[in-house]
PDB file of C-alpha atoms in Angstrom:
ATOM      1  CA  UNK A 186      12.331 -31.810  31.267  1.00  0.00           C
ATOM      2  CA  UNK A 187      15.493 -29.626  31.014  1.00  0.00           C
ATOM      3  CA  UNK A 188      17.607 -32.025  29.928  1.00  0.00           C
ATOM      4  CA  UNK A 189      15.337 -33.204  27.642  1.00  0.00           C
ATOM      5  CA  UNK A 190      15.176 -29.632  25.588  1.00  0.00           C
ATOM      6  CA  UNK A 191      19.254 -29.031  25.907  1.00  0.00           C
ATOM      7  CA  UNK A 192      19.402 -32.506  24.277  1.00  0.00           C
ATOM      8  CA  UNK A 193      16.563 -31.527  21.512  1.00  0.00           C
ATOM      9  CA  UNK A 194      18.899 -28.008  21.339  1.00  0.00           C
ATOM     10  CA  UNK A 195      22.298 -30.133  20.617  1.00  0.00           C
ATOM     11  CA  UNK A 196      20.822 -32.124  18.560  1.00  0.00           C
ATOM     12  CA  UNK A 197      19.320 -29.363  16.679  1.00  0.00           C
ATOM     13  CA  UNK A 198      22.548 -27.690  16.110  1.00  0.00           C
ATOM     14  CA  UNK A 199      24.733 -30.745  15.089  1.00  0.00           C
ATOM     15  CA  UNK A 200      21.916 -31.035  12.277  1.00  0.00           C
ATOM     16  CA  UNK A 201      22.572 -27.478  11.521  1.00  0.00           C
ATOM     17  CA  UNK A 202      26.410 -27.950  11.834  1.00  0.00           C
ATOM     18  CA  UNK A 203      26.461 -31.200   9.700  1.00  0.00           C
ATOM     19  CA  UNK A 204      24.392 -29.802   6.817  1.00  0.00           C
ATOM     20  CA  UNK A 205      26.217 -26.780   6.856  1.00  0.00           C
ATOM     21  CA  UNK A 206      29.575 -28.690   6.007  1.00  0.00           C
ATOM     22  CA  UNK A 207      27.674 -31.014   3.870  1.00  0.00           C
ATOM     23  CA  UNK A 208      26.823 -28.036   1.759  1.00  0.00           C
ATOM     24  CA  UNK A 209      30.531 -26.774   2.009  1.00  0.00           C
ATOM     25  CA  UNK A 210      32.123 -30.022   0.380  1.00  0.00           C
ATOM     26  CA  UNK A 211      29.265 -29.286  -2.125  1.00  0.00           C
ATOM     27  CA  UNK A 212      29.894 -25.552  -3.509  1.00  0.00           C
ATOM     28  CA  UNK A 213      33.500 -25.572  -2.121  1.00  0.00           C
ATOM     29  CA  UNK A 214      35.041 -23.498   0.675  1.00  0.00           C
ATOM     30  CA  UNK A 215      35.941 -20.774  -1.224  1.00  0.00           C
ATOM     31  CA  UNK A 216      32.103 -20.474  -1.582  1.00  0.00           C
ATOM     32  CA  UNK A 217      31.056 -21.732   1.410  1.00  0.00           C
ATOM     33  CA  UNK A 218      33.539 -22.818   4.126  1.00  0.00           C
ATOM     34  CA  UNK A 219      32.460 -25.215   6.755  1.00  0.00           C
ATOM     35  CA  UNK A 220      32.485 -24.995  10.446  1.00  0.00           C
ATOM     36  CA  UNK A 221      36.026 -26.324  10.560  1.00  0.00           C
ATOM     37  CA  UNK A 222      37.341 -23.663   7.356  1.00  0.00           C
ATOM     38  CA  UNK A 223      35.487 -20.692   9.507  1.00  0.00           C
ATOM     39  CA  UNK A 224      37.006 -21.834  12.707  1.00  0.00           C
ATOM     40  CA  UNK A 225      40.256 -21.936  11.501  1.00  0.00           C
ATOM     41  CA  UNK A 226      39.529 -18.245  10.014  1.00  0.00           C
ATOM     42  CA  UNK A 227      38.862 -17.208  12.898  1.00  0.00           C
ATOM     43  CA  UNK A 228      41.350 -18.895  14.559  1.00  0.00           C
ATOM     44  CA  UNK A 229      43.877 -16.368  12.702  1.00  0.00           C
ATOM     45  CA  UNK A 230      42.140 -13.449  13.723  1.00  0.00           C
ATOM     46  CA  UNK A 231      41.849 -14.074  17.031  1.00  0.00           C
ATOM     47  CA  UNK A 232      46.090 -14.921  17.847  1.00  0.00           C
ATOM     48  CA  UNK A 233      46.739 -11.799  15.884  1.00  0.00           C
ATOM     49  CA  UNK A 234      43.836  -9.767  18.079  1.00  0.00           C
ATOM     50  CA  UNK A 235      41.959  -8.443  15.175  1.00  0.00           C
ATOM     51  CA  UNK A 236      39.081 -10.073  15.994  1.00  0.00           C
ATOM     52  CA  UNK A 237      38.499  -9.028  19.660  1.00  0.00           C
ATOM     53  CA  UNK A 238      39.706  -5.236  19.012  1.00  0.00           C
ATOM     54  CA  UNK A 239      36.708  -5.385  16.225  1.00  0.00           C
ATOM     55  CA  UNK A 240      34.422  -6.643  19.036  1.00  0.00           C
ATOM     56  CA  UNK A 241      34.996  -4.446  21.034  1.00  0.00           C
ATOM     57  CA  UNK A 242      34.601  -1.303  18.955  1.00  0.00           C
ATOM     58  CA  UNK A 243      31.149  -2.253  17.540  1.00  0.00           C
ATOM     59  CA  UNK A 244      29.736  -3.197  21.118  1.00  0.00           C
ATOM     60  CA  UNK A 245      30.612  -0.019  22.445  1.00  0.00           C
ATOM     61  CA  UNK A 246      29.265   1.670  19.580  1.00  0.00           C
ATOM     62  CA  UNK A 247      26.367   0.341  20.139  1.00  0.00           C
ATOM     63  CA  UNK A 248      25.611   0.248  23.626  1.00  0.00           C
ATOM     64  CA  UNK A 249      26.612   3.702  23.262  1.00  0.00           C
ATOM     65  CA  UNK A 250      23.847   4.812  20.985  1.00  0.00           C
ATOM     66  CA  UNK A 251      21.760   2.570  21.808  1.00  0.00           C
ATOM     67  CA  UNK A 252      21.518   3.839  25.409  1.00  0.00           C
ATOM     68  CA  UNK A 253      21.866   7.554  24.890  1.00  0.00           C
ATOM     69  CA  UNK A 254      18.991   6.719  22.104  1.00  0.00           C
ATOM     70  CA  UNK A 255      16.771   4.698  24.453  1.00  0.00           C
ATOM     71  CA  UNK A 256      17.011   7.559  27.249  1.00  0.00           C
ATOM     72  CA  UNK A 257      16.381  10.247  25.146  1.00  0.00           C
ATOM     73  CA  UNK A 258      13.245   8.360  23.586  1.00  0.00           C
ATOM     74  CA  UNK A 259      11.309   7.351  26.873  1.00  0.00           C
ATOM     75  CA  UNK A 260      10.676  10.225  28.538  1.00  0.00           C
ATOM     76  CA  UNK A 261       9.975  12.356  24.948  1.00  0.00           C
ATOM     77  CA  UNK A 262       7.573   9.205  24.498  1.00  0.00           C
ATOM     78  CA  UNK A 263       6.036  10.222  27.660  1.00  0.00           C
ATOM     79  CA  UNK A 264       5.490  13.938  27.309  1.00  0.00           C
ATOM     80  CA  UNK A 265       4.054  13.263  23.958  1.00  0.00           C
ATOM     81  CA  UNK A 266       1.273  10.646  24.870  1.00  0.00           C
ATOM     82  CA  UNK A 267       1.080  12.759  28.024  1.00  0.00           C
ATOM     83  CA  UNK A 268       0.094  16.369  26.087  1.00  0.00           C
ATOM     84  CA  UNK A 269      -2.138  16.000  23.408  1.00  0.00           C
ATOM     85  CA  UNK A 270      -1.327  19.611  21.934  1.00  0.00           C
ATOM     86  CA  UNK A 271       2.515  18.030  21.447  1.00  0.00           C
ATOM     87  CA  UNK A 272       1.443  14.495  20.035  1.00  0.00           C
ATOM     88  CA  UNK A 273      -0.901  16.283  17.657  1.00  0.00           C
ATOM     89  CA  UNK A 274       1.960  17.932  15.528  1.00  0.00           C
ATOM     90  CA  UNK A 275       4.585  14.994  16.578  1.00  0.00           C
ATOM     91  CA  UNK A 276       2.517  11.593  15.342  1.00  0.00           C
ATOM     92  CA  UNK A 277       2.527  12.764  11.877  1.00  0.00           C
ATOM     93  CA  UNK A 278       6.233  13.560  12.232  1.00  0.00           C
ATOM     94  CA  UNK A 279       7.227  10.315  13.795  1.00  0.00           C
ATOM     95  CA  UNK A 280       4.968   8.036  11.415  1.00  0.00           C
ATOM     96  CA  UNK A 281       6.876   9.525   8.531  1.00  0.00           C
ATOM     97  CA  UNK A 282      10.049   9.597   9.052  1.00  0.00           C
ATOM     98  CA  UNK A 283      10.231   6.134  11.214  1.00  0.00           C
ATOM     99  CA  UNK A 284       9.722   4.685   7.717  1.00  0.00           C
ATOM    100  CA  UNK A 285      13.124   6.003   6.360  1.00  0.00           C
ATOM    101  CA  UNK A 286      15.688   3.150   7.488  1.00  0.00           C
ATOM    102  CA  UNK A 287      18.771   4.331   9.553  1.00  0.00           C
ATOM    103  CA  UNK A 288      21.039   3.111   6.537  1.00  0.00           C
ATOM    104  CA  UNK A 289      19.608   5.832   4.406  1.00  0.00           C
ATOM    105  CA  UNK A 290      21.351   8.285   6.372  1.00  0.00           C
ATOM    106  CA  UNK A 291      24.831   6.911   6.990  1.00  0.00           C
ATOM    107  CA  UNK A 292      25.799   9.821   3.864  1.00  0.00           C
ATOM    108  CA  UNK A 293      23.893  12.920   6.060  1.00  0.00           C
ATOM    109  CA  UNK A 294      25.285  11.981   9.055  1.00  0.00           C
ATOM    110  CA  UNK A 295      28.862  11.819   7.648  1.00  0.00           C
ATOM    111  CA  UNK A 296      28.726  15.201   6.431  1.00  0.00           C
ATOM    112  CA  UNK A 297      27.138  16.470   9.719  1.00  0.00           C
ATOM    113  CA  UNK A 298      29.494  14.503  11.997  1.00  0.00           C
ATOM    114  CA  UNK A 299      32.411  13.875  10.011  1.00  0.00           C
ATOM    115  CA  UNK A 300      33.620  10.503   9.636  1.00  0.00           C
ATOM    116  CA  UNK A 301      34.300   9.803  13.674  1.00  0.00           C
ATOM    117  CA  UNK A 302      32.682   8.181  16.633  1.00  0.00           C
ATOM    118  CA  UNK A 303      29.937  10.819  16.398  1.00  0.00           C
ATOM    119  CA  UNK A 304      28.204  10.118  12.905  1.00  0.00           C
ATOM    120  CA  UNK A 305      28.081   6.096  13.763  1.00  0.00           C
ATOM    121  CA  UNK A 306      26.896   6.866  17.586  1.00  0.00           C
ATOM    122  CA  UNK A 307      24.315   9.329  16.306  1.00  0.00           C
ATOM    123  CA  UNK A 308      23.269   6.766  13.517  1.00  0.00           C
ATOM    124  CA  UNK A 309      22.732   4.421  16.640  1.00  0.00           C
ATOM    125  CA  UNK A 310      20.600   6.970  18.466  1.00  0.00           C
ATOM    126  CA  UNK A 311      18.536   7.655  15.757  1.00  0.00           C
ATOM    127  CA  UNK A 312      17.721   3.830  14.706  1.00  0.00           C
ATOM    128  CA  UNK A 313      16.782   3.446  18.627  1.00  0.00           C
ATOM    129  CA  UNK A 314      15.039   6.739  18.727  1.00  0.00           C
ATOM    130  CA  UNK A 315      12.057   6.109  16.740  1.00  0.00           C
ATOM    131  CA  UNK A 316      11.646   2.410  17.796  1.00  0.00           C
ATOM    132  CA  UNK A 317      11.058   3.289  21.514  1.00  0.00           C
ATOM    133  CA  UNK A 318       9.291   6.271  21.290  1.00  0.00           C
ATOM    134  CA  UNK A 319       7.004   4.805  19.550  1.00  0.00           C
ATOM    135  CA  UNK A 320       6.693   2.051  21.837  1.00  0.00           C
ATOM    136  CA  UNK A 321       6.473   4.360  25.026  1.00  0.00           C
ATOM    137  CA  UNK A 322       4.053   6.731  22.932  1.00  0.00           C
ATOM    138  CA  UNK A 323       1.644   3.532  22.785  1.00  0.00           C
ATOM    139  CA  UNK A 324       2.174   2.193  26.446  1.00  0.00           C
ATOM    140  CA  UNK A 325       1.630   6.020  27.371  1.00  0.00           C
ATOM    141  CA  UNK A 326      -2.356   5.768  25.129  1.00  0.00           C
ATOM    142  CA  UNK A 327      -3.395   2.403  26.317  1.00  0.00           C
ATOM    143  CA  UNK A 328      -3.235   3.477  29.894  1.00  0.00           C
ATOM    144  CA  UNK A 329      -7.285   3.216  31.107  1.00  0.00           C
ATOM    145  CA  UNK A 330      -8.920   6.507  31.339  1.00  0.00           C
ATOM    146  CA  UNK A 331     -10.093   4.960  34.627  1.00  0.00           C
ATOM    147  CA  UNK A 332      -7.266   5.004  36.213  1.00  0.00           C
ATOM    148  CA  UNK A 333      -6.313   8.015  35.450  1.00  0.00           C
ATOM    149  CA  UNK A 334      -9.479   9.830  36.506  1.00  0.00           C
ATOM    150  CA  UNK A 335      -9.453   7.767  40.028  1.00  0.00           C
ATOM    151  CA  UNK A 336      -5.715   9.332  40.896  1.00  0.00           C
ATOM    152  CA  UNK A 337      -7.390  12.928  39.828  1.00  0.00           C
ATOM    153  CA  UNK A 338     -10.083  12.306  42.203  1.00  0.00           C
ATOM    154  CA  UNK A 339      -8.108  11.101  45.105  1.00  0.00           C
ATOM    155  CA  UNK A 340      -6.336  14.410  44.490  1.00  0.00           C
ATOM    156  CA  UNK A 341      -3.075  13.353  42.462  1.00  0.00           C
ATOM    157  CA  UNK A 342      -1.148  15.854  40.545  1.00  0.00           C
ATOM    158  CA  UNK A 343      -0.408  15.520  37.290  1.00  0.00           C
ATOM    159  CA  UNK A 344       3.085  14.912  38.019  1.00  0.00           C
ATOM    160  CA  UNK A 345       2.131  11.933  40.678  1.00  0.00           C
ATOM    161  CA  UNK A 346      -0.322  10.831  37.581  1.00  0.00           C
ATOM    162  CA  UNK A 347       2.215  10.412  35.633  1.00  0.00           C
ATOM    163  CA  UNK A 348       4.863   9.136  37.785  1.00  0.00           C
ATOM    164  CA  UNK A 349       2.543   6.568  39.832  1.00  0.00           C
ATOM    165  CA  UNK A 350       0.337   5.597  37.531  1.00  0.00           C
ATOM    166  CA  UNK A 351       1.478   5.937  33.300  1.00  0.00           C
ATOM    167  CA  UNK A 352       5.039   5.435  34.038  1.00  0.00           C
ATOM    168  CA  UNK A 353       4.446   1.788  35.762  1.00  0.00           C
ATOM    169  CA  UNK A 354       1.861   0.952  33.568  1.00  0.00           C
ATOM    170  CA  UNK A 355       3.745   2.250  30.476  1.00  0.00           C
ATOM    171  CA  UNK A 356       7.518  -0.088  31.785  1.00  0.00           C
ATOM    172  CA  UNK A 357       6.589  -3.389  29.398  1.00  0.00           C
ATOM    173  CA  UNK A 358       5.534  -1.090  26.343  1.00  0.00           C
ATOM    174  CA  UNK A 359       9.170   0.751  27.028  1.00  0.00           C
ATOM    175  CA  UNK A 360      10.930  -2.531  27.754  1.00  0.00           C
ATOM    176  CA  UNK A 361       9.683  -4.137  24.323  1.00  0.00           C
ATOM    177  CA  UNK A 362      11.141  -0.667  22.450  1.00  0.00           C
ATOM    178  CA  UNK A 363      14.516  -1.282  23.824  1.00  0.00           C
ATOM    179  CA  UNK A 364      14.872  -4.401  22.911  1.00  0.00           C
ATOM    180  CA  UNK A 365      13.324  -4.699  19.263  1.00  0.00           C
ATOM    181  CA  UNK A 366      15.874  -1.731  19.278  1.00  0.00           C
ATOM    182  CA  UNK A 367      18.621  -3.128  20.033  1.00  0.00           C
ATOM    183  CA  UNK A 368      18.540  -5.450  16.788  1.00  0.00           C
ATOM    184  CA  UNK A 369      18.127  -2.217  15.112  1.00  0.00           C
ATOM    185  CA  UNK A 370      21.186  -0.878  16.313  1.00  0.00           C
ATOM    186  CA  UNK A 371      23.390  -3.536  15.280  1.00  0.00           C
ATOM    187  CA  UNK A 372      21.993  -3.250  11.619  1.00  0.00           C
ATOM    188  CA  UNK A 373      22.718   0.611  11.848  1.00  0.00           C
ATOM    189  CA  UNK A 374      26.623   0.245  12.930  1.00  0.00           C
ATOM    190  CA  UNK A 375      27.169  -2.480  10.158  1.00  0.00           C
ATOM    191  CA  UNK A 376      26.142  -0.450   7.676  1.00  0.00           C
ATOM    192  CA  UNK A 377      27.998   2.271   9.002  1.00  0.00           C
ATOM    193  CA  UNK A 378      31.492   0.583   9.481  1.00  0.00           C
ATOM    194  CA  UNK A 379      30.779  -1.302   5.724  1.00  0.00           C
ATOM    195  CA  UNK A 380      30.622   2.446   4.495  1.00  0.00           C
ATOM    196  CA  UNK A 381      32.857   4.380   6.621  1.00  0.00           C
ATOM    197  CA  UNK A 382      35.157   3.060   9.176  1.00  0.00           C
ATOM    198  CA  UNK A 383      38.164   1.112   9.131  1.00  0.00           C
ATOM    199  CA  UNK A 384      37.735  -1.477  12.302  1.00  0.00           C
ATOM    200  CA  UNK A 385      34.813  -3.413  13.623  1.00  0.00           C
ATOM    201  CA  UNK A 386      32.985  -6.371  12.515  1.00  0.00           C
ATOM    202  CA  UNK A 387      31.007  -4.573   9.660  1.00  0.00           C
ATOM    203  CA  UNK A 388      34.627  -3.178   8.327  1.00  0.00           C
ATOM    204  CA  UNK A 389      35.607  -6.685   8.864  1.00  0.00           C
ATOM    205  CA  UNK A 390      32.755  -8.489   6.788  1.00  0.00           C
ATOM    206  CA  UNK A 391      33.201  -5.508   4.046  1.00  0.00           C
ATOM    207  CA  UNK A 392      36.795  -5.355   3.778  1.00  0.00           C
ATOM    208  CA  UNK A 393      37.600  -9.803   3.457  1.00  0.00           C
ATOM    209  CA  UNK A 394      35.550  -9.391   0.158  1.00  0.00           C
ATOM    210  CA  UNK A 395      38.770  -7.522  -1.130  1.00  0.00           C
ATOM    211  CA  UNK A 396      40.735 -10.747  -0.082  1.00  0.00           C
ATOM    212  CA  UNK A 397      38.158 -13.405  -0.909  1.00  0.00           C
ATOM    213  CA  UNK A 398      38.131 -14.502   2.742  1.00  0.00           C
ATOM    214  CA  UNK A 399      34.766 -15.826   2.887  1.00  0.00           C
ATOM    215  CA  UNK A 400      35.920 -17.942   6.291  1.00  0.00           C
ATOM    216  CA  UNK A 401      36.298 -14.338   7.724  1.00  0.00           C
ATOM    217  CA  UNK A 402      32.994 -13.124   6.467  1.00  0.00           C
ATOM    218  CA  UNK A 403      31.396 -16.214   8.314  1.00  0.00           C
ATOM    219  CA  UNK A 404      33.176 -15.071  11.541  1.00  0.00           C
ATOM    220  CA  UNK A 405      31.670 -11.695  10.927  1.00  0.00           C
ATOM    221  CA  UNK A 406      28.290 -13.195  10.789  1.00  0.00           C
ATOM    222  CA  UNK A 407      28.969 -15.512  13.552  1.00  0.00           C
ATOM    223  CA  UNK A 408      30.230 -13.227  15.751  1.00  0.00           C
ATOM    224  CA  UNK A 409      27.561 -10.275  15.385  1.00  0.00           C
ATOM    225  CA  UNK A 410      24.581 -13.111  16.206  1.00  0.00           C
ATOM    226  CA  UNK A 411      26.247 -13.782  19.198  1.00  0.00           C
ATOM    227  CA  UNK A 412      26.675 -10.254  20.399  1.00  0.00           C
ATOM    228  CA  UNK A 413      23.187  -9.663  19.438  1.00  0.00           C
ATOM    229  CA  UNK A 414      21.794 -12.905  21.233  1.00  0.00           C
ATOM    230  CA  UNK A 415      24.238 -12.195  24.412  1.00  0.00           C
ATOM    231  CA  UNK A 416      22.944  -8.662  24.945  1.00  0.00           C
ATOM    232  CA  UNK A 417      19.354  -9.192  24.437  1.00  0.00           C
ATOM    233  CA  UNK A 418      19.651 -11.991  27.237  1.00  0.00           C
ATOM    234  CA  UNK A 419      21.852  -9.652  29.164  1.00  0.00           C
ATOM    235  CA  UNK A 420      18.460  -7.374  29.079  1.00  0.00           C
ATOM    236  CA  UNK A 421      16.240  -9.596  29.197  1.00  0.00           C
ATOM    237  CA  UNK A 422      17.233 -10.985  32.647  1.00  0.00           C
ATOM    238  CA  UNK A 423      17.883  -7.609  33.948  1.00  0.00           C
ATOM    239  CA  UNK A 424      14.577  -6.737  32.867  1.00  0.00           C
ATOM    240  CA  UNK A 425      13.142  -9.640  34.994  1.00  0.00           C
ATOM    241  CA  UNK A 426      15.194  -9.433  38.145  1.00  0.00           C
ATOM    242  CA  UNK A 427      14.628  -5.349  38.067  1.00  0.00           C
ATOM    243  CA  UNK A 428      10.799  -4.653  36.631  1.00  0.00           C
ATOM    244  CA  UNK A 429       9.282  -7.815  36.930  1.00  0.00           C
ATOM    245  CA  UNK A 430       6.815  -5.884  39.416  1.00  0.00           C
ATOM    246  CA  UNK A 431       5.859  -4.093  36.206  1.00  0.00           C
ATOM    247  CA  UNK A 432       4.324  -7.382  34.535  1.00  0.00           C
ATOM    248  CA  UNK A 433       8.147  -7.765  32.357  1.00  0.00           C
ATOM    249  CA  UNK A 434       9.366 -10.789  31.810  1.00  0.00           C
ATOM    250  CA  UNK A 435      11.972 -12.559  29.437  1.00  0.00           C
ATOM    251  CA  UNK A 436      10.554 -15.093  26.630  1.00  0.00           C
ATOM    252  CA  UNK A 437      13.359 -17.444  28.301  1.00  0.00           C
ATOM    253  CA  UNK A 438      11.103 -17.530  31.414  1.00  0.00           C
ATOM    254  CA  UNK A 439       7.842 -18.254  29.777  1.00  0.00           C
ATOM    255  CA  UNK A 440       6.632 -22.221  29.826  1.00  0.00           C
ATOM    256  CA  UNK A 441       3.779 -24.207  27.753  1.00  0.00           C
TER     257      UNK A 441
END
């Protein structure tokens, strides 16, 4: 059965592969370049170490933010489903502003911050922010009143409530956050280093347009969908090794 879906999967992306040069030798490289134009692109950049420098700096900045958001957001996400005095002023708050994207404050954030690590790591925390509170704040509601009331009668605190009984059940709710987050995140930094920054991939896909290196805007692309898809597997199985207790577990483990 395994081999049977890796051959489906290669065969799936040689079709991809083949039409994508098939639509190369139609529009031209200059408009398109094939796998073997791109490769070569990225070929360059990777002798001269451009490309793994550039890497390097937007992963960092984004596990950066992304974790400093993501443990910032969980346990505000629990205090606020937790006192209903605090979620009744901080739902409105949260629904409103979640709605302005992450992008629309690359400007604010550079004149807070300056034009550093800071302004692009806070731009990180605050497209995580929002995501996972929100996602703890529900886990945190949809815990059963039941259970809740049983601890109280067996004579919990509401510090053991919380941390025996709304934390665990609350885990997959915060797990989901963090990782719909983390796609977030990488849309954040590449707006930031298109706008203001001079390395990384987004400064990379921004700044070949000046050249008309659309091979090295390809390796952009390429390369950010494989940082993306490495770290969410990265989480996913540490997710199901670590809180698998807590009903979490990775899409890649799931059969039908």
């Amino acid at each position: 059965m395994n081999t049977k879906k890796m051959s489906l999967q290669l065969l799936f992306w040689f079709f991809i592969l083949g039409l994508w040069q098939l639509l190369s030798l139609v529009y031209g490289p200059e408009i398109l370049p094939g796998p073997l134009y791109t490769a070569k692109g990225g070929y360059e950049l990777l002798v001269d170490g451009t490309l793994l420098q550039y890497i390097g700096i937007s992963a960092y900045r984004v596990l950066l933010g992304w974790t400093l958001g993501s443990l910032i957001a969980v346990p505000t996400g629990i205090i606020i489903g937790k006192v209903y005095a605090i979620r009744l002023f901080a739902e409105p708050f949260l629904n409103f502003i979640r709605f302005i994207p992450p992008i629309a404050f690359i400007t604010l954030f550079l004149v807070w911050f300056g034009i550093g690590e800071t302004s692009k790591v806070m731009l990180i925390m605050y497209a995580t922010f929002f995501i996972v509170i929100l996602n703890t704040l529900t886990g945190v509601l949809s815990v059963e009143e039941d259970k809740i009331r049983s601890a109280r009668s067996m004579g919990a605190s509401e510090w053991q409530i919380v941390l025996h009984v709304i934390i665990p059940a609350t885990v997959p709710y915060i797990f989901t956050g963090v990782r719909l987050a983390m796609g977030t995140s990488f849309m954040a930094i590449i707006g930031a280093e298109m706008i203001a920054s001079n390395e990384g991939v987004g400064y990379l896909i921004w700044n070949s347009r000046l050249f008309f290196r659309t091979d090295w805007i390809f390796v952009g692309l390429i390369c950010l969908g494989l940082m993306g898809f490495l770290t969410d597997r990265a989480v996913a199985l540490l997710g199901r090794k670590l809180l698998s207790r807590y009903g979490v577990v990775s899409t890649t483990s799931l059969r039908r």
